[in-house]
mmCIF file with all atom_site columns, C-alpha atoms in Angstrom:
data_model
loop_
_atom_site.group_PDB
_atom_site.id
_atom_site.type_symbol
_atom_site.label_atom_id
_atom_site.label_alt_id
_atom_site.label_comp_id
_atom_site.label_asym_id
_atom_site.label_entity_id
_atom_site.label_seq_id
_atom_site.pdbx_PDB_ins_code
_atom_site.Cartn_x
_atom_site.Cartn_y
_atom_site.Cartn_z
_atom_site.occupancy
_atom_site.B_iso_or_equiv
_atom_site.pdbx_formal_charge
_atom_site.auth_seq_id
_atom_site.auth_comp_id
_atom_site.auth_asym_id
_atom_site.auth_atom_id
_atom_site.pdbx_PDB_model_num
ATOM 1   C CA . UNK A 1 1   ? -0.775  -13.064 29.908  1.00 49.00 ? 865  UNK A CA 1
ATOM 2   C CA . UNK A 1 2   ? -0.904  -16.854 29.742  1.00 55.00 ? 866  UNK A CA 1
ATOM 3   C CA . UNK A 1 3   ? 0.313   -18.031 26.345  1.00 61.00 ? 867  UNK A CA 1
ATOM 4   C CA . UNK A 1 4   ? 1.479   -14.530 25.413  1.00 67.00 ? 868  UNK A CA 1
ATOM 5   C CA . UNK A 1 5   ? 4.943   -14.635 23.831  1.00 81.00 ? 869  UNK A CA 1
ATOM 6   C CA . UNK A 1 6   ? 5.232   -11.162 22.357  1.00 88.00 ? 870  UNK A CA 1
ATOM 7   C CA . UNK A 1 7   ? 4.531   -7.754  23.793  1.00 90.00 ? 871  UNK A CA 1
ATOM 8   C CA . UNK A 1 8   ? 1.981   -5.749  21.822  1.00 90.00 ? 872  UNK A CA 1
ATOM 9   C CA . UNK A 1 9   ? 4.442   -2.949  21.037  1.00 91.00 ? 873  UNK A CA 1
ATOM 10  C CA . UNK A 1 10  ? 6.791   -5.504  19.429  1.00 93.00 ? 874  UNK A CA 1
ATOM 11  C CA . UNK A 1 11  ? 4.060   -6.931  17.193  1.00 94.00 ? 875  UNK A CA 1
ATOM 12  C CA . UNK A 1 12  ? 2.826   -3.439  16.243  1.00 92.00 ? 876  UNK A CA 1
ATOM 13  C CA . UNK A 1 13  ? 6.370   -2.277  15.462  1.00 92.00 ? 877  UNK A CA 1
ATOM 14  C CA . UNK A 1 14  ? 6.928   -5.270  13.193  1.00 94.00 ? 878  UNK A CA 1
ATOM 15  C CA . UNK A 1 15  ? 3.588   -4.670  11.445  1.00 91.00 ? 879  UNK A CA 1
ATOM 16  C CA . UNK A 1 16  ? 4.435   -0.994  10.896  1.00 87.00 ? 880  UNK A CA 1
ATOM 17  C CA . UNK A 1 17  ? 7.916   -1.797  9.570   1.00 89.00 ? 881  UNK A CA 1
ATOM 18  C CA . UNK A 1 18  ? 6.420   -4.365  7.215   1.00 89.00 ? 882  UNK A CA 1
ATOM 19  C CA . UNK A 1 19  ? 3.771   -1.907  6.006   1.00 81.00 ? 883  UNK A CA 1
ATOM 20  C CA . UNK A 1 20  ? 6.447   0.721   5.382   1.00 77.00 ? 884  UNK A CA 1
ATOM 21  C CA . UNK A 1 21  ? 8.244   -1.696  3.083   1.00 81.00 ? 885  UNK A CA 1
ATOM 22  C CA . UNK A 1 22  ? 5.133   -2.526  1.074   1.00 76.00 ? 886  UNK A CA 1
ATOM 23  C CA . UNK A 1 23  ? 4.124   -5.732  2.851   1.00 83.00 ? 887  UNK A CA 1
ATOM 24  C CA . UNK A 1 24  ? 0.391   -5.354  3.430   1.00 79.00 ? 888  UNK A CA 1
ATOM 25  C CA . UNK A 1 25  ? -1.117  -8.827  3.746   1.00 83.00 ? 889  UNK A CA 1
ATOM 26  C CA . UNK A 1 26  ? -0.741  -11.209 6.685   1.00 87.00 ? 890  UNK A CA 1
ATOM 27  C CA . UNK A 1 27  ? 1.376   -13.556 4.549   1.00 90.00 ? 891  UNK A CA 1
ATOM 28  C CA . UNK A 1 28  ? 3.598   -10.724 3.326   1.00 90.00 ? 892  UNK A CA 1
ATOM 29  C CA . UNK A 1 29  ? 4.140   -9.473  6.879   1.00 93.00 ? 893  UNK A CA 1
ATOM 30  C CA . UNK A 1 30  ? 4.994   -13.000 8.035   1.00 94.00 ? 894  UNK A CA 1
ATOM 31  C CA . UNK A 1 31  ? 7.432   -13.370 5.113   1.00 95.00 ? 895  UNK A CA 1
ATOM 32  C CA . UNK A 1 32  ? 8.960   -10.016 6.072   1.00 95.00 ? 896  UNK A CA 1
ATOM 33  C CA . UNK A 1 33  ? 9.492   -11.387 9.608   1.00 95.00 ? 897  UNK A CA 1
ATOM 34  C CA . UNK A 1 34  ? 11.286  -14.446 8.260   1.00 95.00 ? 898  UNK A CA 1
ATOM 35  C CA . UNK A 1 35  ? 13.436  -12.464 5.826   1.00 96.00 ? 899  UNK A CA 1
ATOM 36  C CA . UNK A 1 36  ? 14.461  -9.885  8.442   1.00 95.00 ? 900  UNK A CA 1
ATOM 37  C CA . UNK A 1 37  ? 14.422  -12.191 11.485  1.00 94.00 ? 901  UNK A CA 1
ATOM 38  C CA . UNK A 1 38  ? 17.955  -11.561 12.762  1.00 95.00 ? 902  UNK A CA 1
ATOM 39  C CA . UNK A 1 39  ? 17.729  -7.793  12.313  1.00 95.00 ? 903  UNK A CA 1
ATOM 40  C CA . UNK A 1 40  ? 14.317  -7.558  14.008  1.00 95.00 ? 904  UNK A CA 1
ATOM 41  C CA . UNK A 1 41  ? 15.356  -9.708  16.976  1.00 94.00 ? 905  UNK A CA 1
ATOM 42  C CA . UNK A 1 42  ? 18.450  -7.570  17.515  1.00 94.00 ? 906  UNK A CA 1
ATOM 43  C CA . UNK A 1 43  ? 16.803  -4.194  16.854  1.00 93.00 ? 907  UNK A CA 1
ATOM 44  C CA . UNK A 1 44  ? 13.801  -4.900  19.103  1.00 93.00 ? 908  UNK A CA 1
ATOM 45  C CA . UNK A 1 45  ? 15.858  -6.757  21.752  1.00 92.00 ? 909  UNK A CA 1
ATOM 46  C CA . UNK A 1 46  ? 13.573  -9.793  21.614  1.00 91.00 ? 910  UNK A CA 1
ATOM 47  C CA . UNK A 1 47  ? 14.878  -12.117 24.329  1.00 89.00 ? 911  UNK A CA 1
ATOM 48  C CA . UNK A 1 48  ? 12.831  -15.146 23.242  1.00 88.00 ? 912  UNK A CA 1
ATOM 49  C CA . UNK A 1 49  ? 14.630  -15.045 19.851  1.00 89.00 ? 913  UNK A CA 1
ATOM 50  C CA . UNK A 1 50  ? 11.311  -15.774 18.094  1.00 91.00 ? 914  UNK A CA 1
ATOM 51  C CA . UNK A 1 51  ? 9.096   -13.471 16.077  1.00 93.00 ? 915  UNK A CA 1
ATOM 52  C CA . UNK A 1 52  ? 5.295   -13.348 15.964  1.00 93.00 ? 916  UNK A CA 1
ATOM 53  C CA . UNK A 1 53  ? 3.584   -16.039 13.911  1.00 92.00 ? 917  UNK A CA 1
ATOM 54  C CA . UNK A 1 54  ? 1.060   -15.549 11.118  1.00 93.00 ? 918  UNK A CA 1
ATOM 55  C CA . UNK A 1 55  ? -1.762  -16.167 13.646  1.00 93.00 ? 919  UNK A CA 1
ATOM 56  C CA . UNK A 1 56  ? -0.423  -13.583 16.093  1.00 93.00 ? 920  UNK A CA 1
ATOM 57  C CA . UNK A 1 57  ? 0.020   -10.970 13.367  1.00 93.00 ? 921  UNK A CA 1
ATOM 58  C CA . UNK A 1 58  ? -3.497  -11.646 12.087  1.00 92.00 ? 922  UNK A CA 1
ATOM 59  C CA . UNK A 1 59  ? -5.039  -11.429 15.587  1.00 91.00 ? 923  UNK A CA 1
ATOM 60  C CA . UNK A 1 60  ? -3.319  -8.127  16.321  1.00 92.00 ? 924  UNK A CA 1
ATOM 61  C CA . UNK A 1 61  ? -4.226  -6.641  12.931  1.00 88.00 ? 925  UNK A CA 1
ATOM 62  C CA . UNK A 1 62  ? -7.870  -7.609  13.398  1.00 88.00 ? 926  UNK A CA 1
ATOM 63  C CA . UNK A 1 63  ? -7.838  -5.745  16.719  1.00 89.00 ? 927  UNK A CA 1
ATOM 64  C CA . UNK A 1 64  ? -6.418  -2.443  15.469  1.00 86.00 ? 928  UNK A CA 1
ATOM 65  C CA . UNK A 1 65  ? -7.895  0.331   13.371  1.00 84.00 ? 929  UNK A CA 1
ATOM 66  C CA . UNK A 1 66  ? -5.772  0.076   10.235  1.00 74.00 ? 930  UNK A CA 1
ATOM 67  C CA . UNK A 1 67  ? -7.119  3.415   8.960   1.00 76.00 ? 931  UNK A CA 1
ATOM 68  C CA . UNK A 1 68  ? -5.650  5.215   12.001  1.00 83.00 ? 932  UNK A CA 1
ATOM 69  C CA . UNK A 1 69  ? -2.303  3.450   11.537  1.00 80.00 ? 933  UNK A CA 1
ATOM 70  C CA . UNK A 1 70  ? -2.357  4.357   7.831   1.00 75.00 ? 934  UNK A CA 1
ATOM 71  C CA . UNK A 1 71  ? -3.075  8.005   8.631   1.00 79.00 ? 935  UNK A CA 1
ATOM 72  C CA . UNK A 1 72  ? -0.194  8.250   11.117  1.00 82.00 ? 936  UNK A CA 1
ATOM 73  C CA . UNK A 1 73  ? 2.265   6.520   8.787   1.00 79.00 ? 937  UNK A CA 1
ATOM 74  C CA . UNK A 1 74  ? 1.207   8.635   5.814   1.00 77.00 ? 938  UNK A CA 1
ATOM 75  C CA . UNK A 1 75  ? 1.757   11.811  7.819   1.00 81.00 ? 939  UNK A CA 1
ATOM 76  C CA . UNK A 1 76  ? 5.259   10.731  8.898   1.00 81.00 ? 940  UNK A CA 1
ATOM 77  C CA . UNK A 1 77  ? 6.251   9.608   5.406   1.00 79.00 ? 941  UNK A CA 1
ATOM 78  C CA . UNK A 1 78  ? 4.844   12.711  3.697   1.00 78.00 ? 942  UNK A CA 1
ATOM 79  C CA . UNK A 1 79  ? 6.858   14.893  6.053   1.00 78.00 ? 943  UNK A CA 1
ATOM 80  C CA . UNK A 1 80  ? 10.035  12.985  5.140   1.00 78.00 ? 944  UNK A CA 1
ATOM 81  C CA . UNK A 1 81  ? 9.239   12.747  1.428   1.00 79.00 ? 945  UNK A CA 1
ATOM 82  C CA . UNK A 1 82  ? 8.341   16.440  1.080   1.00 73.00 ? 946  UNK A CA 1
ATOM 83  C CA . UNK A 1 83  ? 11.950  17.273  1.978   1.00 70.00 ? 947  UNK A CA 1
ATOM 84  C CA . UNK A 1 84  ? 13.057  15.408  -1.153  1.00 69.00 ? 948  UNK A CA 1
ATOM 85  C CA . UNK A 1 85  ? 12.698  17.711  -4.160  1.00 60.00 ? 949  UNK A CA 1
ATOM 86  C CA . UNK A 1 86  ? 14.310  15.532  -6.810  1.00 77.00 ? 950  UNK A CA 1
ATOM 87  C CA . UNK A 1 87  ? 12.576  13.973  -9.749  1.00 82.00 ? 951  UNK A CA 1
ATOM 88  C CA . UNK A 1 88  ? 11.022  10.621  -8.991  1.00 91.00 ? 952  UNK A CA 1
ATOM 89  C CA . UNK A 1 89  ? 9.101   7.795   -10.582 1.00 94.00 ? 953  UNK A CA 1
ATOM 90  C CA . UNK A 1 90  ? 6.102   6.737   -8.537  1.00 94.00 ? 954  UNK A CA 1
ATOM 91  C CA . UNK A 1 91  ? 4.458   3.366   -9.075  1.00 95.00 ? 955  UNK A CA 1
ATOM 92  C CA . UNK A 1 92  ? 0.728   3.528   -8.317  1.00 96.00 ? 956  UNK A CA 1
ATOM 93  C CA . UNK A 1 93  ? -0.971  0.192   -7.788  1.00 92.00 ? 957  UNK A CA 1
ATOM 94  C CA . UNK A 1 94  ? -3.931  -1.352  -6.047  1.00 88.00 ? 958  UNK A CA 1
ATOM 95  C CA . UNK A 1 95  ? -4.044  -4.694  -4.273  1.00 83.00 ? 959  UNK A CA 1
ATOM 96  C CA . UNK A 1 96  ? -7.022  -6.574  -2.893  1.00 76.00 ? 960  UNK A CA 1
ATOM 97  C CA . UNK A 1 97  ? -6.614  -8.027  0.573   1.00 70.00 ? 961  UNK A CA 1
ATOM 98  C CA . UNK A 1 98  ? -8.183  -11.426 0.096   1.00 66.00 ? 962  UNK A CA 1
ATOM 99  C CA . UNK A 1 99  ? -8.297  -12.120 3.841   1.00 64.00 ? 963  UNK A CA 1
ATOM 100 C CA . UNK A 1 100 ? -10.826 -9.283  4.166   1.00 66.00 ? 964  UNK A CA 1
ATOM 101 C CA . UNK A 1 101 ? -13.362 -10.902 1.831   1.00 66.00 ? 965  UNK A CA 1
ATOM 102 C CA . UNK A 1 102 ? -16.727 -10.874 3.611   1.00 66.00 ? 966  UNK A CA 1
ATOM 103 C CA . UNK A 1 103 ? -19.212 -12.373 1.171   1.00 63.00 ? 967  UNK A CA 1
ATOM 104 C CA . UNK A 1 104 ? -17.791 -15.471 -0.489  1.00 62.00 ? 968  UNK A CA 1
ATOM 105 C CA . UNK A 1 105 ? -21.084 -16.506 -2.117  1.00 66.00 ? 969  UNK A CA 1
ATOM 106 C CA . UNK A 1 106 ? -22.000 -13.146 -3.655  1.00 67.00 ? 970  UNK A CA 1
ATOM 107 C CA . UNK A 1 107 ? -21.339 -12.428 -7.317  1.00 64.00 ? 971  UNK A CA 1
ATOM 108 C CA . UNK A 1 108 ? -20.089 -8.940  -6.440  1.00 67.00 ? 972  UNK A CA 1
ATOM 109 C CA . UNK A 1 109 ? -17.705 -9.641  -3.579  1.00 70.00 ? 973  UNK A CA 1
ATOM 110 C CA . UNK A 1 110 ? -16.660 -7.050  -1.046  1.00 74.00 ? 974  UNK A CA 1
ATOM 111 C CA . UNK A 1 111 ? -13.124 -6.774  0.319   1.00 73.00 ? 975  UNK A CA 1
ATOM 112 C CA . UNK A 1 112 ? -10.614 -4.135  1.275   1.00 77.00 ? 976  UNK A CA 1
ATOM 113 C CA . UNK A 1 113 ? -8.380  -2.741  -1.445  1.00 82.00 ? 977  UNK A CA 1
ATOM 114 C CA . UNK A 1 114 ? -5.131  -0.917  -0.777  1.00 84.00 ? 978  UNK A CA 1
ATOM 115 C CA . UNK A 1 115 ? -3.922  1.660   -3.304  1.00 90.00 ? 979  UNK A CA 1
ATOM 116 C CA . UNK A 1 116 ? -0.300  2.591   -2.706  1.00 89.00 ? 980  UNK A CA 1
ATOM 117 C CA . UNK A 1 117 ? 2.206   4.981   -4.242  1.00 91.00 ? 981  UNK A CA 1
ATOM 118 C CA . UNK A 1 118 ? 5.753   3.622   -4.214  1.00 91.00 ? 982  UNK A CA 1
ATOM 119 C CA . UNK A 1 119 ? 8.675   6.028   -4.668  1.00 91.00 ? 983  UNK A CA 1
ATOM 120 C CA . UNK A 1 120 ? 11.441  4.526   -6.781  1.00 91.00 ? 984  UNK A CA 1
ATOM 121 C CA . UNK A 1 121 ? 13.888  7.092   -5.392  1.00 88.00 ? 985  UNK A CA 1
ATOM 122 C CA . UNK A 1 122 ? 13.307  6.630   -1.650  1.00 85.00 ? 986  UNK A CA 1
ATOM 123 C CA . UNK A 1 123 ? 11.985  3.041   -1.814  1.00 84.00 ? 987  UNK A CA 1
ATOM 124 C CA . UNK A 1 124 ? 9.098   4.111   0.418   1.00 82.00 ? 988  UNK A CA 1
ATOM 125 C CA . UNK A 1 125 ? 5.365   3.916   0.054   1.00 83.00 ? 989  UNK A CA 1
ATOM 126 C CA . UNK A 1 126 ? 4.528   7.610   0.146   1.00 86.00 ? 990  UNK A CA 1
ATOM 127 C CA . UNK A 1 127 ? 0.744   7.440   -0.071  1.00 86.00 ? 991  UNK A CA 1
ATOM 128 C CA . UNK A 1 128 ? -1.769  4.770   0.837   1.00 83.00 ? 992  UNK A CA 1
ATOM 129 C CA . UNK A 1 129 ? -5.518  4.646   0.713   1.00 84.00 ? 993  UNK A CA 1
ATOM 130 C CA . UNK A 1 130 ? -7.654  1.763   1.898   1.00 80.00 ? 994  UNK A CA 1
ATOM 131 C CA . UNK A 1 131 ? -11.243 1.358   0.769   1.00 81.00 ? 995  UNK A CA 1
ATOM 132 C CA . UNK A 1 132 ? -13.972 -1.215  0.371   1.00 75.00 ? 996  UNK A CA 1
ATOM 133 C CA . UNK A 1 133 ? -14.398 -2.099  -3.290  1.00 72.00 ? 997  UNK A CA 1
ATOM 134 C CA . UNK A 1 134 ? -18.211 -1.976  -2.958  1.00 72.00 ? 998  UNK A CA 1
ATOM 135 C CA . UNK A 1 135 ? -18.012 1.673   -1.917  1.00 76.00 ? 999  UNK A CA 1
ATOM 136 C CA . UNK A 1 136 ? -15.369 2.991   -4.319  1.00 82.00 ? 1000 UNK A CA 1
ATOM 137 C CA . UNK A 1 137 ? -13.501 1.482   -7.261  1.00 85.00 ? 1001 UNK A CA 1
ATOM 138 C CA . UNK A 1 138 ? -9.721  1.457   -7.566  1.00 88.00 ? 1002 UNK A CA 1
ATOM 139 C CA . UNK A 1 139 ? -9.981  3.845   -10.522 1.00 91.00 ? 1003 UNK A CA 1
ATOM 140 C CA . UNK A 1 140 ? -12.009 6.332   -8.459  1.00 93.00 ? 1004 UNK A CA 1
ATOM 141 C CA . UNK A 1 141 ? -9.548  6.097   -5.563  1.00 93.00 ? 1005 UNK A CA 1
ATOM 142 C CA . UNK A 1 142 ? -6.517  6.678   -7.815  1.00 95.00 ? 1006 UNK A CA 1
ATOM 143 C CA . UNK A 1 143 ? -8.252  9.614   -9.508  1.00 96.00 ? 1007 UNK A CA 1
ATOM 144 C CA . UNK A 1 144 ? -9.079  11.181  -6.137  1.00 95.00 ? 1008 UNK A CA 1
ATOM 145 C CA . UNK A 1 145 ? -5.531  10.635  -4.862  1.00 95.00 ? 1009 UNK A CA 1
ATOM 146 C CA . UNK A 1 146 ? -4.055  12.326  -7.951  1.00 96.00 ? 1010 UNK A CA 1
ATOM 147 C CA . UNK A 1 147 ? -6.506  15.252  -7.692  1.00 96.00 ? 1011 UNK A CA 1
ATOM 148 C CA . UNK A 1 148 ? -5.500  15.767  -4.056  1.00 93.00 ? 1012 UNK A CA 1
ATOM 149 C CA . UNK A 1 149 ? -1.762  15.230  -4.418  1.00 89.00 ? 1013 UNK A CA 1
ATOM 150 C CA . UNK A 1 150 ? 0.652   18.063  -3.808  1.00 86.00 ? 1014 UNK A CA 1
ATOM 151 C CA . UNK A 1 151 ? 3.478   16.566  -5.864  1.00 89.00 ? 1015 UNK A CA 1
ATOM 152 C CA . UNK A 1 152 ? 4.820   17.881  -9.149  1.00 90.00 ? 1016 UNK A CA 1
ATOM 153 C CA . UNK A 1 153 ? 7.522   16.907  -11.641 1.00 91.00 ? 1017 UNK A CA 1
ATOM 154 C CA . UNK A 1 154 ? 7.031   13.211  -10.925 1.00 93.00 ? 1018 UNK A CA 1
ATOM 155 C CA . UNK A 1 155 ? 6.386   10.372  -13.341 1.00 96.00 ? 1019 UNK A CA 1
ATOM 156 C CA . UNK A 1 156 ? 3.478   8.143   -12.322 1.00 97.00 ? 1020 UNK A CA 1
ATOM 157 C CA . UNK A 1 157 ? 3.530   4.564   -13.566 1.00 96.00 ? 1021 UNK A CA 1
ATOM 158 C CA . UNK A 1 158 ? 0.207   2.726   -13.616 1.00 96.00 ? 1022 UNK A CA 1
ATOM 159 C CA . UNK A 1 159 ? -1.163  -0.547  -14.933 1.00 92.00 ? 1023 UNK A CA 1
ATOM 160 C CA . UNK A 1 160 ? -3.608  -0.913  -17.831 1.00 88.00 ? 1024 UNK A CA 1
ATOM 161 C CA . UNK A 1 161 ? -6.648  -0.527  -15.560 1.00 87.00 ? 1025 UNK A CA 1
ATOM 162 C CA . UNK A 1 162 ? -5.872  3.202   -15.387 1.00 90.00 ? 1026 UNK A CA 1
ATOM 163 C CA . UNK A 1 163 ? -5.373  3.766   -19.108 1.00 88.00 ? 1027 UNK A CA 1
ATOM 164 C CA . UNK A 1 164 ? -8.184  6.269   -19.614 1.00 89.00 ? 1028 UNK A CA 1
ATOM 165 C CA . UNK A 1 165 ? -8.541  9.931   -20.582 1.00 91.00 ? 1029 UNK A CA 1
ATOM 166 C CA . UNK A 1 166 ? -9.754  11.130  -17.191 1.00 95.00 ? 1030 UNK A CA 1
ATOM 167 C CA . UNK A 1 167 ? -6.734  9.722   -15.336 1.00 95.00 ? 1031 UNK A CA 1
ATOM 168 C CA . UNK A 1 168 ? -4.200  10.999  -17.890 1.00 95.00 ? 1032 UNK A CA 1
ATOM 169 C CA . UNK A 1 169 ? -5.799  14.461  -18.010 1.00 97.00 ? 1033 UNK A CA 1
ATOM 170 C CA . UNK A 1 170 ? -5.769  14.674  -14.206 1.00 97.00 ? 1034 UNK A CA 1
ATOM 171 C CA . UNK A 1 171 ? -2.096  13.660  -14.066 1.00 97.00 ? 1035 UNK A CA 1
ATOM 172 C CA . UNK A 1 172 ? -1.165  16.347  -16.609 1.00 97.00 ? 1036 UNK A CA 1
ATOM 173 C CA . UNK A 1 173 ? -3.213  18.960  -14.720 1.00 96.00 ? 1037 UNK A CA 1
ATOM 174 C CA . UNK A 1 174 ? -1.331  18.020  -11.533 1.00 95.00 ? 1038 UNK A CA 1
ATOM 175 C CA . UNK A 1 175 ? 1.930   18.983  -13.333 1.00 94.00 ? 1039 UNK A CA 1
ATOM 176 C CA . UNK A 1 176 ? 3.184   15.407  -13.454 1.00 96.00 ? 1040 UNK A CA 1
ATOM 177 C CA . UNK A 1 177 ? 3.853   12.911  -16.227 1.00 96.00 ? 1041 UNK A CA 1
ATOM 178 C CA . UNK A 1 178 ? 2.795   9.308   -16.676 1.00 96.00 ? 1042 UNK A CA 1
ATOM 179 C CA . UNK A 1 179 ? 3.733   5.945   -18.102 1.00 95.00 ? 1043 UNK A CA 1
ATOM 180 C CA . UNK A 1 180 ? 0.739   3.606   -18.388 1.00 92.00 ? 1044 UNK A CA 1
ATOM 181 C CA . UNK A 1 181 ? 0.549   0.068   -19.660 1.00 87.00 ? 1045 UNK A CA 1
ATOM 182 C CA . UNK A 1 182 ? -1.755  -0.327  -22.662 1.00 85.00 ? 1046 UNK A CA 1
ATOM 183 C CA . UNK A 1 183 ? -3.652  -3.563  -23.131 1.00 82.00 ? 1047 UNK A CA 1
ATOM 184 C CA . UNK A 1 184 ? -6.825  -4.466  -24.953 1.00 78.00 ? 1048 UNK A CA 1
ATOM 185 C CA . UNK A 1 185 ? -8.944  -2.494  -22.473 1.00 72.00 ? 1049 UNK A CA 1
ATOM 186 C CA . UNK A 1 186 ? -8.240  0.453   -24.813 1.00 73.00 ? 1050 UNK A CA 1
ATOM 187 C CA . UNK A 1 187 ? -8.616  -1.377  -28.118 1.00 79.00 ? 1051 UNK A CA 1
ATOM 188 C CA . UNK A 1 188 ? -8.269  1.629   -30.495 1.00 80.00 ? 1052 UNK A CA 1
ATOM 189 C CA . UNK A 1 189 ? -5.168  2.903   -28.744 1.00 77.00 ? 1053 UNK A CA 1
ATOM 190 C CA . UNK A 1 190 ? -3.736  -0.618  -28.542 1.00 76.00 ? 1054 UNK A CA 1
ATOM 191 C CA . UNK A 1 191 ? -4.240  -1.132  -32.283 1.00 81.00 ? 1055 UNK A CA 1
ATOM 192 C CA . UNK A 1 192 ? -2.575  2.216   -33.084 1.00 81.00 ? 1056 UNK A CA 1
ATOM 193 C CA . UNK A 1 193 ? 0.490   1.252   -31.110 1.00 76.00 ? 1057 UNK A CA 1
#
């Protein structure tokens, strides 16, 4: 325990709270700590009046199975969200976690990507999937998530990466609607607009 300033449960609680609010990288979690410092110290009864540093957060996150944490959080959130039957806009987006980059010299680099679904109504991330980009592309992950979703009457918003017929067809088949950014990745459609 020499040098230990924070109990593990405190660090894990802060990480989980940060993840629930869309902060997924070490820097984002550290920024969350700074922004919510007073509330966290009071809520968690932290007697030292200091929160975990970037290094502490990183060390703890490297020692946990993030997939298990994701699964537990997703289950809790889905239970809460399923009780909400109103219409909702859901922002679907993928982010690469640059601190997980393993092969800096390779042309095709491998890192973890997080695809999240953010509910505009509840302000919660309602679905998350983490994958290695060498194993599965963001497009494939989003497509799979839509195929397996049990939501209906929602509007999915996506960036231009997902502007393709397969994604839009799958969204319609899932009884949802979409709003997708169009850029030059779909040149004919872009020119028509």
